[in-house]
Short mmCIF file of C-alpha atoms and ligand atoms in Angstrom, two decimals:
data_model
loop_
_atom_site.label_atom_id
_atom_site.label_comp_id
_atom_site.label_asym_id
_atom_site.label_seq_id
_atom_site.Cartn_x
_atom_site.Cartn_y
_atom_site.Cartn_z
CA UNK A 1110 1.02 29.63 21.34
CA UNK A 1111 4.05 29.83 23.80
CA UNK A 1112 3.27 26.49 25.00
CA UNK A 1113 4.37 25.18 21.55
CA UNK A 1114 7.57 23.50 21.32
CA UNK A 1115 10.12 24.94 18.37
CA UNK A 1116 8.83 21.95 16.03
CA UNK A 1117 5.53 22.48 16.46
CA UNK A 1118 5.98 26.32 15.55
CA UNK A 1119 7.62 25.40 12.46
CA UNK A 1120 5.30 23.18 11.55
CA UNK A 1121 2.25 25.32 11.77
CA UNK A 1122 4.28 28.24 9.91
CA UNK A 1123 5.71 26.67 7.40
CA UNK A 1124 5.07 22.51 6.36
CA UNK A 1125 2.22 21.86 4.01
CA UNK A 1126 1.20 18.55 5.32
CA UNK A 1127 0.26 15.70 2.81
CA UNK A 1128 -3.64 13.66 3.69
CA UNK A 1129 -4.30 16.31 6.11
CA UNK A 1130 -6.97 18.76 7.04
CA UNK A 1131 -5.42 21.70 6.80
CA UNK A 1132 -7.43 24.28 8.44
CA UNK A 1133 -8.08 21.98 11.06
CA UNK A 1134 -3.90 21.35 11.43
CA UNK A 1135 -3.99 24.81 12.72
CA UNK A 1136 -5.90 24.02 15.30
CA UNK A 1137 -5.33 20.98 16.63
CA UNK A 1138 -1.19 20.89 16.47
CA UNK A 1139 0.61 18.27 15.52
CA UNK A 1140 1.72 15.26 16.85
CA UNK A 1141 5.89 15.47 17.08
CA UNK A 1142 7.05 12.00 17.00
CA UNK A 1143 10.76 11.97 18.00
CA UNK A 1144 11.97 8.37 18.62
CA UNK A 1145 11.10 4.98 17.97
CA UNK A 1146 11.83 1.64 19.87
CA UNK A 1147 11.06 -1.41 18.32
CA UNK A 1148 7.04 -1.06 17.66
CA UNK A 1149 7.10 1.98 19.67
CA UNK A 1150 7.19 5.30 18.88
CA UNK A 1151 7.46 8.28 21.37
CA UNK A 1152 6.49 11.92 21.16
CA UNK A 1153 8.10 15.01 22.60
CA UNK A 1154 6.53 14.99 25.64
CA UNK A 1155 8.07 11.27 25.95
CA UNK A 1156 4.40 9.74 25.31
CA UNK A 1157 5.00 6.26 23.74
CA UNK A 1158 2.56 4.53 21.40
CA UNK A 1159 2.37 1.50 19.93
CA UNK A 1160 2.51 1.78 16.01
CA UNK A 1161 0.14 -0.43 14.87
CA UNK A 1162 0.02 0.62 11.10
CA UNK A 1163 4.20 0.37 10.61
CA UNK A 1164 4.56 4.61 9.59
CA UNK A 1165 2.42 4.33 6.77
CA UNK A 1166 2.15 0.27 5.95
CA UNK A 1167 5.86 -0.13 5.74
CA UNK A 1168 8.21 -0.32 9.16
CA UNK A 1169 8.61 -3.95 9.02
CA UNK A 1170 11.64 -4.60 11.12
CA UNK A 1171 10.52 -1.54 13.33
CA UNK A 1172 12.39 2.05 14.42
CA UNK A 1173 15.27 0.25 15.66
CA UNK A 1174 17.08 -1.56 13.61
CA UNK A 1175 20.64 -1.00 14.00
CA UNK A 1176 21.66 -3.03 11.15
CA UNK A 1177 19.38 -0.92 9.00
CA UNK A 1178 21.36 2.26 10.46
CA UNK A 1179 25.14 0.84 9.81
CA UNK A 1180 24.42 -0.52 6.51
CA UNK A 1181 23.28 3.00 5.45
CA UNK A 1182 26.54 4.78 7.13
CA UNK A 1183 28.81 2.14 5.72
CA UNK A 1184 27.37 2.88 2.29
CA UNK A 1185 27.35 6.71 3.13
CA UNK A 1186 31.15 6.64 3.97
CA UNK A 1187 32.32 3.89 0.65
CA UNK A 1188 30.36 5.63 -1.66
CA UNK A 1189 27.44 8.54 -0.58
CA UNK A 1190 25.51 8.67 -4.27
CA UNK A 1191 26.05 8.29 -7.83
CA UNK A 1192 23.73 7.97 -10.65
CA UNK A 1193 22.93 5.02 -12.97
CA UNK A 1194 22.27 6.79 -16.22
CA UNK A 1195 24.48 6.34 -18.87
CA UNK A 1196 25.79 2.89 -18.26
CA UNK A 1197 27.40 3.96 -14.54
CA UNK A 1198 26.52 1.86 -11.59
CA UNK A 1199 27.25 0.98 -7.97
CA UNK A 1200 27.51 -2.38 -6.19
CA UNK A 1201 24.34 -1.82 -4.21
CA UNK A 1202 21.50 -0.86 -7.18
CA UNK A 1203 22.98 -4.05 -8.72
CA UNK A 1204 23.56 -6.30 -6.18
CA UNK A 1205 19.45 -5.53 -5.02
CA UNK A 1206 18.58 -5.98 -8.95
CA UNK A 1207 19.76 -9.39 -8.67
CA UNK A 1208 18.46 -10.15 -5.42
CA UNK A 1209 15.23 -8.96 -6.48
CA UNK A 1210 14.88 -10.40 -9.64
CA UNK A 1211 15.31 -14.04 -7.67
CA UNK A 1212 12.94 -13.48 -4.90
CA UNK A 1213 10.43 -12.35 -7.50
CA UNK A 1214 7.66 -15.15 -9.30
CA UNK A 1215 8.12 -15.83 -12.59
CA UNK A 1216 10.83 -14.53 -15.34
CA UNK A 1217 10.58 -10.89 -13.10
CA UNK A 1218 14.31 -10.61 -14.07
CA UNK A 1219 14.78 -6.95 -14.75
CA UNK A 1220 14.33 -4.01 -12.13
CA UNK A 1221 13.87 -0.02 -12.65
CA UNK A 1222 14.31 1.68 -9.22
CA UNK A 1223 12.49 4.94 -8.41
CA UNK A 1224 12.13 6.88 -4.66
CA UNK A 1225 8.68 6.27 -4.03
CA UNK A 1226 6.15 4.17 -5.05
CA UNK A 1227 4.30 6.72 -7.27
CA UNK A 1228 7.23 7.05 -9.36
CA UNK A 1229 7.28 3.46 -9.61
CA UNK A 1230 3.84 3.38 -10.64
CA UNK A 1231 4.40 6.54 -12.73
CA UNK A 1232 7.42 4.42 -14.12
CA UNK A 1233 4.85 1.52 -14.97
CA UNK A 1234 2.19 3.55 -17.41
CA UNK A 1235 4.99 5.30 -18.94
CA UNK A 1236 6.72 1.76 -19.48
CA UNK A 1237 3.82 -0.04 -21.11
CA UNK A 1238 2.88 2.82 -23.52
CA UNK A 1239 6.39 2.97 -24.58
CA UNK A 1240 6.43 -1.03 -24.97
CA UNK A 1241 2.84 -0.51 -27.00
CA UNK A 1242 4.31 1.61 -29.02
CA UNK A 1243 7.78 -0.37 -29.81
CA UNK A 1244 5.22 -3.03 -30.75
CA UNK A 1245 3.34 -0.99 -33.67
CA UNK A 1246 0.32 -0.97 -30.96
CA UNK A 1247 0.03 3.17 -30.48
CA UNK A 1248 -4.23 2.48 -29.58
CA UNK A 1249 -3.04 0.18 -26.88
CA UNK A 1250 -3.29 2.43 -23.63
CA UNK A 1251 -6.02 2.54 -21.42
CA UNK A 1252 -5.61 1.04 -17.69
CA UNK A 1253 -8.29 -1.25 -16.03
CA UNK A 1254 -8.04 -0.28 -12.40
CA UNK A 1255 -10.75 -0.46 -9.69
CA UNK A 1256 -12.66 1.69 -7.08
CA UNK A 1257 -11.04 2.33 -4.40
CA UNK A 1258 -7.76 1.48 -5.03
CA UNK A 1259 -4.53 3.20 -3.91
CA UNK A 1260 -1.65 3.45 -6.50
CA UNK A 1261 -0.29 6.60 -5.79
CA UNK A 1262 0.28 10.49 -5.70
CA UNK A 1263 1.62 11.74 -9.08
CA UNK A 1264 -0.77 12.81 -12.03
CA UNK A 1265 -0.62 9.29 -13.11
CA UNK A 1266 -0.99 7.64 -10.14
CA UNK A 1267 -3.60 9.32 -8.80
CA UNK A 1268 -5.91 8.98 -12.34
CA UNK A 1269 -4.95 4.89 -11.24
CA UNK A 1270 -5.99 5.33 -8.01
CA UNK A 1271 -10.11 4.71 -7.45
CA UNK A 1272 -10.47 7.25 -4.77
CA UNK A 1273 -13.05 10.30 -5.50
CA UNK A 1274 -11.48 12.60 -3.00
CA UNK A 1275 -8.18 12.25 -5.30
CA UNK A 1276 -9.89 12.94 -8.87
CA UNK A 1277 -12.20 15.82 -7.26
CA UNK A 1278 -10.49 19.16 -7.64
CA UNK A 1279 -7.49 18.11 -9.10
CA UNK A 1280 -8.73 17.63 -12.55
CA UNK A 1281 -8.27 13.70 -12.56
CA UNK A 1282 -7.94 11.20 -14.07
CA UNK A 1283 -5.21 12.70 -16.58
CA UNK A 1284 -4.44 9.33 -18.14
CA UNK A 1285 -6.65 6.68 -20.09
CA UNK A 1286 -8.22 4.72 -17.12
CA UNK A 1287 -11.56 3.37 -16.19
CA UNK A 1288 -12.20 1.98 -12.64
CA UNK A 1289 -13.85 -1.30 -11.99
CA UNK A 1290 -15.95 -2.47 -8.96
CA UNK A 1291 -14.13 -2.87 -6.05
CA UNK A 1292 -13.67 -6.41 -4.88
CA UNK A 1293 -15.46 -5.45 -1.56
CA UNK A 1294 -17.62 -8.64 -0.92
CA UNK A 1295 -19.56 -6.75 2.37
CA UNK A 1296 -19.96 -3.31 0.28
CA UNK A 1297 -21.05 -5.01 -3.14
CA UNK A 1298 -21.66 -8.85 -2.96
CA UNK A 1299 -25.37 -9.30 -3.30
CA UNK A 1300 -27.53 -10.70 -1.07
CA UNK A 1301 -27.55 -14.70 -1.25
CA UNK A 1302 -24.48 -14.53 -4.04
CA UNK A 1303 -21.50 -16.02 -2.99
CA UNK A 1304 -17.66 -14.82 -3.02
CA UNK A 1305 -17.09 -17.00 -6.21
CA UNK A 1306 -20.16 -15.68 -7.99
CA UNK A 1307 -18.73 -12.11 -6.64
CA UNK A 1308 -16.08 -12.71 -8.51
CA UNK A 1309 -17.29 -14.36 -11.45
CA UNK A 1310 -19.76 -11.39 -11.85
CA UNK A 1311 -16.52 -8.74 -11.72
CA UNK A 1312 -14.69 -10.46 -14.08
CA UNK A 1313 -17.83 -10.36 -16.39
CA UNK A 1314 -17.42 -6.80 -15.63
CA UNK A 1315 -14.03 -6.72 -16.66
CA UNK A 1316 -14.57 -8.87 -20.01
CA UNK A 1317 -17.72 -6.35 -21.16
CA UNK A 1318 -15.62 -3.51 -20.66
CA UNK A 1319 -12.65 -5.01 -22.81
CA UNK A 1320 -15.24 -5.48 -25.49
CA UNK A 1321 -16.72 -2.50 -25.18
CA UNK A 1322 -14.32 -0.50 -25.88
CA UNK A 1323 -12.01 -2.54 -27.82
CA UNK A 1324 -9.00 -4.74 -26.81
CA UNK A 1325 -6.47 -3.13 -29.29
CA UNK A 1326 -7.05 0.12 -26.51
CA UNK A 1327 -6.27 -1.77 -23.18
CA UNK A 1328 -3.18 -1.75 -22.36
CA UNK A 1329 -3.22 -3.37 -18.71
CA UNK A 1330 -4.59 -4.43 -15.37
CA UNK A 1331 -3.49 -3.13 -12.22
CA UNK A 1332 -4.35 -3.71 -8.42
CA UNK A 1333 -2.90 -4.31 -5.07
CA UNK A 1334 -3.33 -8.20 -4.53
CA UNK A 1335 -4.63 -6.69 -1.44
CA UNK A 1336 -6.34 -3.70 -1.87
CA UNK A 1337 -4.75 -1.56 1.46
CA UNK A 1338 -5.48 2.47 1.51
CA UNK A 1339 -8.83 1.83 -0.24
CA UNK A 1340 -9.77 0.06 3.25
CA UNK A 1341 -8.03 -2.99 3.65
CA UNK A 1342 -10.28 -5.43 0.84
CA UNK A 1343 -8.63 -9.29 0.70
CA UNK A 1344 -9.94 -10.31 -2.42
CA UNK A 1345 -13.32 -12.29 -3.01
CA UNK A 1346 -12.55 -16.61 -3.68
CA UNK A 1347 -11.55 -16.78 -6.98
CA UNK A 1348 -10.97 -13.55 -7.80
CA UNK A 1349 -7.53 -12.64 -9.42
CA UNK A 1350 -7.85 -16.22 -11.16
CA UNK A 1351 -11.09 -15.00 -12.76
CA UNK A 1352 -9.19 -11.49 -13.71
CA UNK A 1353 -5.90 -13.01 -14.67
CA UNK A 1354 -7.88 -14.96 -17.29
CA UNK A 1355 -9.80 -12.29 -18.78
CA UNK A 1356 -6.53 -10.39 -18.86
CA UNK A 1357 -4.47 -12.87 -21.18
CA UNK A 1358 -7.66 -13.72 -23.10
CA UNK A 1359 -7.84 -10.08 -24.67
CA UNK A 1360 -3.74 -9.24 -24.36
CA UNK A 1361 -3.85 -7.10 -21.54
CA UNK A 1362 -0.89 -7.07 -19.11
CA UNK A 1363 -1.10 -7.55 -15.22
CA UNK A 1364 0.65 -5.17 -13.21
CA UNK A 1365 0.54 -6.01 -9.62
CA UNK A 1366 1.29 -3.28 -7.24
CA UNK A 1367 3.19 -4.81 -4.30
CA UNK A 1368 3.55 -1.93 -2.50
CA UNK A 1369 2.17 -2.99 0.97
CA UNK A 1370 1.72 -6.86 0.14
CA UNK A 1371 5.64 -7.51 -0.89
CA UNK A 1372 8.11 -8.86 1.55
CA UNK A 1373 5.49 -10.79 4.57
CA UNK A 1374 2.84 -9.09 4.80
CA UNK A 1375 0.22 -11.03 3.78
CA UNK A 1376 2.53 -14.65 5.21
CA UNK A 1377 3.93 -14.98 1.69
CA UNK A 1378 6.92 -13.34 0.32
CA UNK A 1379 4.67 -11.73 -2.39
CA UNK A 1380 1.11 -10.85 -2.73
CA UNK A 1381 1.07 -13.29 -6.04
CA UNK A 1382 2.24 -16.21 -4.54
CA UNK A 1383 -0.59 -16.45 -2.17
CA UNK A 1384 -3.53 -15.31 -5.21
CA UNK A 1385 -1.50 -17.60 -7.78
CA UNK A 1386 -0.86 -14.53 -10.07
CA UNK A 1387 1.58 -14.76 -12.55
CA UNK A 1388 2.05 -10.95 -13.38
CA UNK A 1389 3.94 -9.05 -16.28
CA UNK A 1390 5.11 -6.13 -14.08
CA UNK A 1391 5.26 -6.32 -10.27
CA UNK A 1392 5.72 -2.82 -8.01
CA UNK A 1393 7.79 -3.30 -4.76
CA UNK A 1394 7.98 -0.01 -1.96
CA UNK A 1395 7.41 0.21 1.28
CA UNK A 1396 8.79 -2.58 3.51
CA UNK A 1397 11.20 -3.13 0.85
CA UNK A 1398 13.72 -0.55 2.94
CA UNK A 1399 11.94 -0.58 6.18
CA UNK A 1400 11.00 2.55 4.67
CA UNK A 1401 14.56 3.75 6.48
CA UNK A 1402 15.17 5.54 2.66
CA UNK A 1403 13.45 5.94 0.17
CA UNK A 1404 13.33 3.59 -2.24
CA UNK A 1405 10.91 1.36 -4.91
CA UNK A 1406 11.31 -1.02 -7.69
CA UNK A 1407 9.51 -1.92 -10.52
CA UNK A 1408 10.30 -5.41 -12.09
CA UNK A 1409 9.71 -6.06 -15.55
CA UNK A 1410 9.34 -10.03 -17.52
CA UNK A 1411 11.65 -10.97 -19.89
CA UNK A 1412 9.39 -10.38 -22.63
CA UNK A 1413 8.80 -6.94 -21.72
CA UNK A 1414 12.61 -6.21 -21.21
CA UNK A 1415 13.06 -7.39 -24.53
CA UNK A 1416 10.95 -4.73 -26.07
CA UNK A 1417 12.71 -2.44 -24.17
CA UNK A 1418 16.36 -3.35 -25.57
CA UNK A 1419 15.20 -3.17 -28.85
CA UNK A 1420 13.15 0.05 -28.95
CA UNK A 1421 15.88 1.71 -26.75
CA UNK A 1422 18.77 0.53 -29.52
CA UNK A 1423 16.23 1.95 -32.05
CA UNK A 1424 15.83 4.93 -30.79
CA UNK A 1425 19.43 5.53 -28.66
CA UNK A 1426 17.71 5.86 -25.09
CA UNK A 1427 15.26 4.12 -22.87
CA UNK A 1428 14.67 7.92 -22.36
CA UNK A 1429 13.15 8.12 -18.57
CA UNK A 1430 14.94 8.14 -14.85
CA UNK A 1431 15.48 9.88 -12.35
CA UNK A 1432 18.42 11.43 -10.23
CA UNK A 1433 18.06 9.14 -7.64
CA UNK A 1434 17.01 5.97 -9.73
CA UNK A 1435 19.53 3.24 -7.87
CA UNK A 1436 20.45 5.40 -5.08
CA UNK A 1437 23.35 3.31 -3.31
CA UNK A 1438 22.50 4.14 0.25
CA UNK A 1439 18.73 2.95 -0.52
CA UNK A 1440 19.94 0.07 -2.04
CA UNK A 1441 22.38 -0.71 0.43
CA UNK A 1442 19.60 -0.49 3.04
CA UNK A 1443 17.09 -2.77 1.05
CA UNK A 1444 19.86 -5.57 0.68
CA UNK A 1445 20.50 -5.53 4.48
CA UNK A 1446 16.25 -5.43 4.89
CA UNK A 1447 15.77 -8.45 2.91
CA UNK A 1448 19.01 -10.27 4.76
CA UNK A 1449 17.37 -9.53 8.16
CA UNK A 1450 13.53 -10.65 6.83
CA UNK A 1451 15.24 -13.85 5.35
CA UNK A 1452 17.46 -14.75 8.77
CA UNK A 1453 14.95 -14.09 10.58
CA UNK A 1454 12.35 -15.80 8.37
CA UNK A 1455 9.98 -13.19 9.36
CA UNK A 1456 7.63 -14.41 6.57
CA UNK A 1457 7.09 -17.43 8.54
CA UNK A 1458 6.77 -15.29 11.62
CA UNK A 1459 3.82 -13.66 9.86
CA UNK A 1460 2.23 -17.26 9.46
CA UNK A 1461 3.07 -17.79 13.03
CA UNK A 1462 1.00 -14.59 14.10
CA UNK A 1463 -1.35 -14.40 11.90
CA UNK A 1464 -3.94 -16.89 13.37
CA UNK A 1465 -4.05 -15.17 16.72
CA UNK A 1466 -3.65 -11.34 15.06
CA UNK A 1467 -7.01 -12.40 12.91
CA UNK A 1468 -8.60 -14.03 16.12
CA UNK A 1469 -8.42 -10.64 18.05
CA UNK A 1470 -9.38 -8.74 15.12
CA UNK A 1471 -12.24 -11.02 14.40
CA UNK A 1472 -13.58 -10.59 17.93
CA UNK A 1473 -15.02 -6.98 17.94
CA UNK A 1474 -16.99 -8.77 14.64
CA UNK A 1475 -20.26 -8.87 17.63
CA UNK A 1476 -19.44 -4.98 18.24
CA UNK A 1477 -22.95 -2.77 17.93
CA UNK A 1478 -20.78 -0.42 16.25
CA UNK A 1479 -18.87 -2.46 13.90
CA UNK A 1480 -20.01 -3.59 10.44
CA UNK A 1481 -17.12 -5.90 9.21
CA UNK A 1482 -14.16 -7.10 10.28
CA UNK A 1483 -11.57 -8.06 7.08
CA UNK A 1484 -7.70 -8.84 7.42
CA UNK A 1485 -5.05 -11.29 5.88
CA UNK A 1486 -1.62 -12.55 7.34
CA UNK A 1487 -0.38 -9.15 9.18
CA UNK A 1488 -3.00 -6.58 7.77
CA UNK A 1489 -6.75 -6.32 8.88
CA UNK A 1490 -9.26 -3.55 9.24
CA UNK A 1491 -12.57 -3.09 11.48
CA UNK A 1492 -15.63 -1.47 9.58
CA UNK A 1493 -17.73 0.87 11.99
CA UNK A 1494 -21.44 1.68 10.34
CA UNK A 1495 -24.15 3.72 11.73
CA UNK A 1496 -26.30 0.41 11.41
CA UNK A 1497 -25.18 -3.18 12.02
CA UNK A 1498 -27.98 -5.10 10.54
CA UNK A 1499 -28.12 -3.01 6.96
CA UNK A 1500 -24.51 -1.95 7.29
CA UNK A 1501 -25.40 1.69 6.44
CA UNK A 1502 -22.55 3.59 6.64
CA UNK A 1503 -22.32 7.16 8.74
CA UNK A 1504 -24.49 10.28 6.91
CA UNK A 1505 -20.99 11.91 7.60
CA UNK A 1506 -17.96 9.55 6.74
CA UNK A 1507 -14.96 9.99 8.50
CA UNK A 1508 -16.43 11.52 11.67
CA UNK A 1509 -16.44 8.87 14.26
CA UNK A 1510 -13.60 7.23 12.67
CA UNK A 1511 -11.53 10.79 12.75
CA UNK A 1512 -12.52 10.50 16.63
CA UNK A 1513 -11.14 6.64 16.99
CA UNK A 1514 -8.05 7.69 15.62
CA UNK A 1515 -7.19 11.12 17.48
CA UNK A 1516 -8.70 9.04 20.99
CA UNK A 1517 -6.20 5.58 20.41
CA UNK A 1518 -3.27 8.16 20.52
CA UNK A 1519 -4.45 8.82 24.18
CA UNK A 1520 -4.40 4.84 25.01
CA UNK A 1521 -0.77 4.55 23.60
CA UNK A 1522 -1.99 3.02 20.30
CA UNK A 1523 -1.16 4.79 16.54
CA UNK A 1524 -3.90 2.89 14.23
CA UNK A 1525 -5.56 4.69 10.79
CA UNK A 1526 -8.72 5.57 9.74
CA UNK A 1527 -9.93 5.05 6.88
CA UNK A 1528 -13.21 7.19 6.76
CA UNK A 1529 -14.78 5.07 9.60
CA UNK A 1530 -12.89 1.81 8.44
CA UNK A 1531 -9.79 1.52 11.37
CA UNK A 1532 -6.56 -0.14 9.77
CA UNK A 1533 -4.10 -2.37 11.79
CA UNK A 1534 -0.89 -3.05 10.17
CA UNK A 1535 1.61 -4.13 13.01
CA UNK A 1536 5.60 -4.21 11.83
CA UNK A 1537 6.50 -7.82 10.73
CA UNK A 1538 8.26 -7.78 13.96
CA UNK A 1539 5.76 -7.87 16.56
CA UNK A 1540 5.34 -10.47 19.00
CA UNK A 1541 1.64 -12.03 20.00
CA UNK A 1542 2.49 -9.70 23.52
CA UNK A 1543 2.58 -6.68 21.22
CA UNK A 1544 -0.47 -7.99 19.62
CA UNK A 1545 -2.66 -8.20 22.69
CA UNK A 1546 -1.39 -4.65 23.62
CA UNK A 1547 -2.57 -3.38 20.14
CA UNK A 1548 -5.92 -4.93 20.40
CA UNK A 1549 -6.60 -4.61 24.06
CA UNK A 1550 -5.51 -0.47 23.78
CA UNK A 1551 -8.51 -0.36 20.94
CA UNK A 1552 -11.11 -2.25 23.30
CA UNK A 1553 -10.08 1.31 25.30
CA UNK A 1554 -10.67 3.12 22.10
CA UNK A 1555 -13.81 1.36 21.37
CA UNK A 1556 -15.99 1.92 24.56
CA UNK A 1557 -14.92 5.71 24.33
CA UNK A 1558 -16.33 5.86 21.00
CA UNK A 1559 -19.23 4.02 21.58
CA UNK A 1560 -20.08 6.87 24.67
CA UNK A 1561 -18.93 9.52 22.05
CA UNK A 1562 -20.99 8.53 19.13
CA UNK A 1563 -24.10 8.07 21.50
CA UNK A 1564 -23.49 11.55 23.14
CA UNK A 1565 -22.82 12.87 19.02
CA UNK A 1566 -26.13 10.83 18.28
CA UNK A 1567 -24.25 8.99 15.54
CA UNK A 1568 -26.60 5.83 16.37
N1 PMP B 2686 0.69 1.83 -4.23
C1 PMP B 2686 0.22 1.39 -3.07
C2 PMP B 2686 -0.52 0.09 -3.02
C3 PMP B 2686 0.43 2.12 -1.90
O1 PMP B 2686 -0.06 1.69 -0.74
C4 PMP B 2686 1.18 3.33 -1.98
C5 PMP B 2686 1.47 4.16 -0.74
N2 PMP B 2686 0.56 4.06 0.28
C6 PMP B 2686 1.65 3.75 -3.22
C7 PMP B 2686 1.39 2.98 -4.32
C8 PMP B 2686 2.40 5.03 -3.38
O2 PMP B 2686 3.65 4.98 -2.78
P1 PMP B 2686 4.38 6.32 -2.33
O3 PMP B 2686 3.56 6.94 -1.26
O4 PMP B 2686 5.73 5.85 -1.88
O5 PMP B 2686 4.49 7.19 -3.53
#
């Protein structure tokens, strides 16, 4: 134990880690990250890796930004926090309302800020139930979501989410929600059907479940444009056309969480430019700050502000917020985010990069080891399976991808697993140099785990 550093004693004594294996935490240490340089982070030892996942989905301009930094001291000296309950406000919550409210599709005009993007989420159910019921529709509550989507920590947001692991042992769902198939044309498209059948057949799905049970009881659609956590799943031809109509057909609103999609990612501002969504609620985290504070937004249509004036005069409050809902530092950061992403027209960058990002990707496709390669713009993923021909997956998930992960870290590279699904999420500012590092530090990775899951007879 005397080998440990002071932050790796205090971790191990005292922090509860979140998505970790606790027991196993204890034994295998953590990684201290101190410093970051561009798409580089560095540990305490002075190790660097490339971050190839941005954090967690959300470092777009990187862990240098200096403009990033001085906006938030500027903000921190002029005015350090105040609240926006009670008709206060500060120049930064509304100045980012605005901005936001013109970036975003449609008649998005209104924005409710939160810290994370489960509050947002969180911010969203309790939004459209309160809308429902301003509109003399109390039955109108149940959420369509899907399998394997990610929407979230909280109580709600996890019953949204479509991941077992976060319903088992919790007592989830807590919330009126039922889970669709997810859009995941290699795990569920049938053999000879094609990706517009796919997605013809889920939005027959969709439209026997709204009958099923009732319209006047679903309140709203939601899902990532891009489905991200759940294993990086671009969306089957046709699909969120096919949805989106069901949705209006039976009244049903379409909430699209942005989380990871908004602000490049995908080589469109938004997530529902590229699909051609027109939604009634649209969720914005992440790369919104740079994740440099925390901060998300959730941006409501006229129509549904409208309810919310009225039932709010009716009843004296739009009753829900939080302490830090409009924080002025977070703000201030986001505004001087989106002024970099827009000067440096990083969303064209991302069309710039994405051919060659999705070439590499696409090459370990011939792999023995790899099932299916997947990605969009700046986001892909690599599918290892036990067997490439039937694409059966591992008899113990996570294993060989737990060992891709912790083995990258010793070629320089920070990438996720997802079970045995490995993520690749590069910041928006990443060159086609950092690129070929990225892939050609996972070529490393791969021939290691190719010995290891022979030796582990994974095969
Ligand atoms: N929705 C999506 C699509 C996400 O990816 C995430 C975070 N990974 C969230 C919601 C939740 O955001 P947060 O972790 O900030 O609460």
């Amino acid at each position: 134990m005397n080998t440990l550093t002071a932050t790796a004693r205090n971790d191990l004594a005292a922090l509860i880690h979140p998505n970790t294996n606790l027991a196993q935490h204890q034994e295998i240490g953590p990684l201290v990250i101190t410093a970051g340089d561009g798409v580089q982070v560095f540990d305490e030892q002075g190790n660097a890796y490339i971050e190839a996942m941005s954090g967690l989905w959300s470092v777009a301009l990187g862990f240098s930004e200096q403009r990033l930094v001085d906006a938030a001291v500027e903000q921190l000296r002029q005015l350090p926090y105040y609240h926006s309950f009670s008709h206060k406000t500060n120049a930064p919550a509304a100045a980012l309302a605005a901005k936001l409210a013109e970036l975003a599709p449609g008649d998005l005009n209104h924005v409710f800020f939160t810290n994370s993007g489960s509050e947002a989420n969180d911010s969203v159910v309790k939004m459209v139930w309160y809308v429902n019921n301003a509109l003399g529709k109390p039955a109108k509550k149940k959420f369509i979501s899907r399998q394997q989507a990610y929407h979230g920590a909280t109580v709600a947001c996890a019953s949204l989410s479509g991941i077992p692991s976060m319903h088992r042992d919790f007592d989830l769902p807590a919330i009126p929600v039922h889970h669709l198939t997810c859009p995941n044309f290699y795990r569920f498209g049938r053999p000879g059907e094609t990706e517009e059948a796919f997605s013809a057949r889920l939005a027959d799905e969709l439209e026997h479940y709204i009958l099923d049970e009732g319209p006047e009881t679903i309140a709203a659609f939601i899902g990532e444009p891009v489905m991200a956590a759940g294993g990086v799943i671009p969306p089957p031809q046709g699909y969120w056309a096919a949805i989106q109509a069901v949705c209006r057909r039976y009244d049903i609103l379409v909430v699209i969480d942005e989380i990871i999609t908004g602000f490049g990612r995908l080589g469109t501002m938004f997530g529902a430019e590229l699909y051609g969504i027109q939604p009634d609620i649209m969720v914005l985290s992440k790369q919104l700050t740079s994740s440099y504070q925390p901060l998300a937004a959730v941006l409501v249509s006229d129509a549904i502000h409208d309810v919310l004036l009225s039932q709010s005069q009716r009843l004296g409050a739009f009753a829900h917020g939080l302490t830090c809902t409009g924080h002025p530092v977070a703000t201030a950061v986001a505004l001087e985010n989106i002024r970099i992403i827009e000067e440096r027209d990083l969303v064209g960058q991302v069309q710039r990069l994405a051919p060659e990002f999705q070439r590499r990707l696409r090459e370990f496709a011939d792999h023995p080891l790899v099932g299916d390669v997947r990605g969009i713009g700046l986001v892909g993923a690599i599918e290892l399976v036990a067997n490439k021909a039937t694409g059966q997956p591992f008899a113990q998930p996570g294993t060989l991808g737990g060992y891709v992960f912790r083995q990258a870290h010793k070629h320089g590279l920070i990438i996720r697993a997802i079970y045995d699904t490995i993520a690749f999420c590069p910041p928006l500012i990443c060159t086609q140099a950092d690129i070929e590092a990225i892939f050609s530090a996972f070529e490393r990775t791969l021939v290691d785990a190719t010995d290891w899951a022979r030796a582990q007879n994974l095969l």
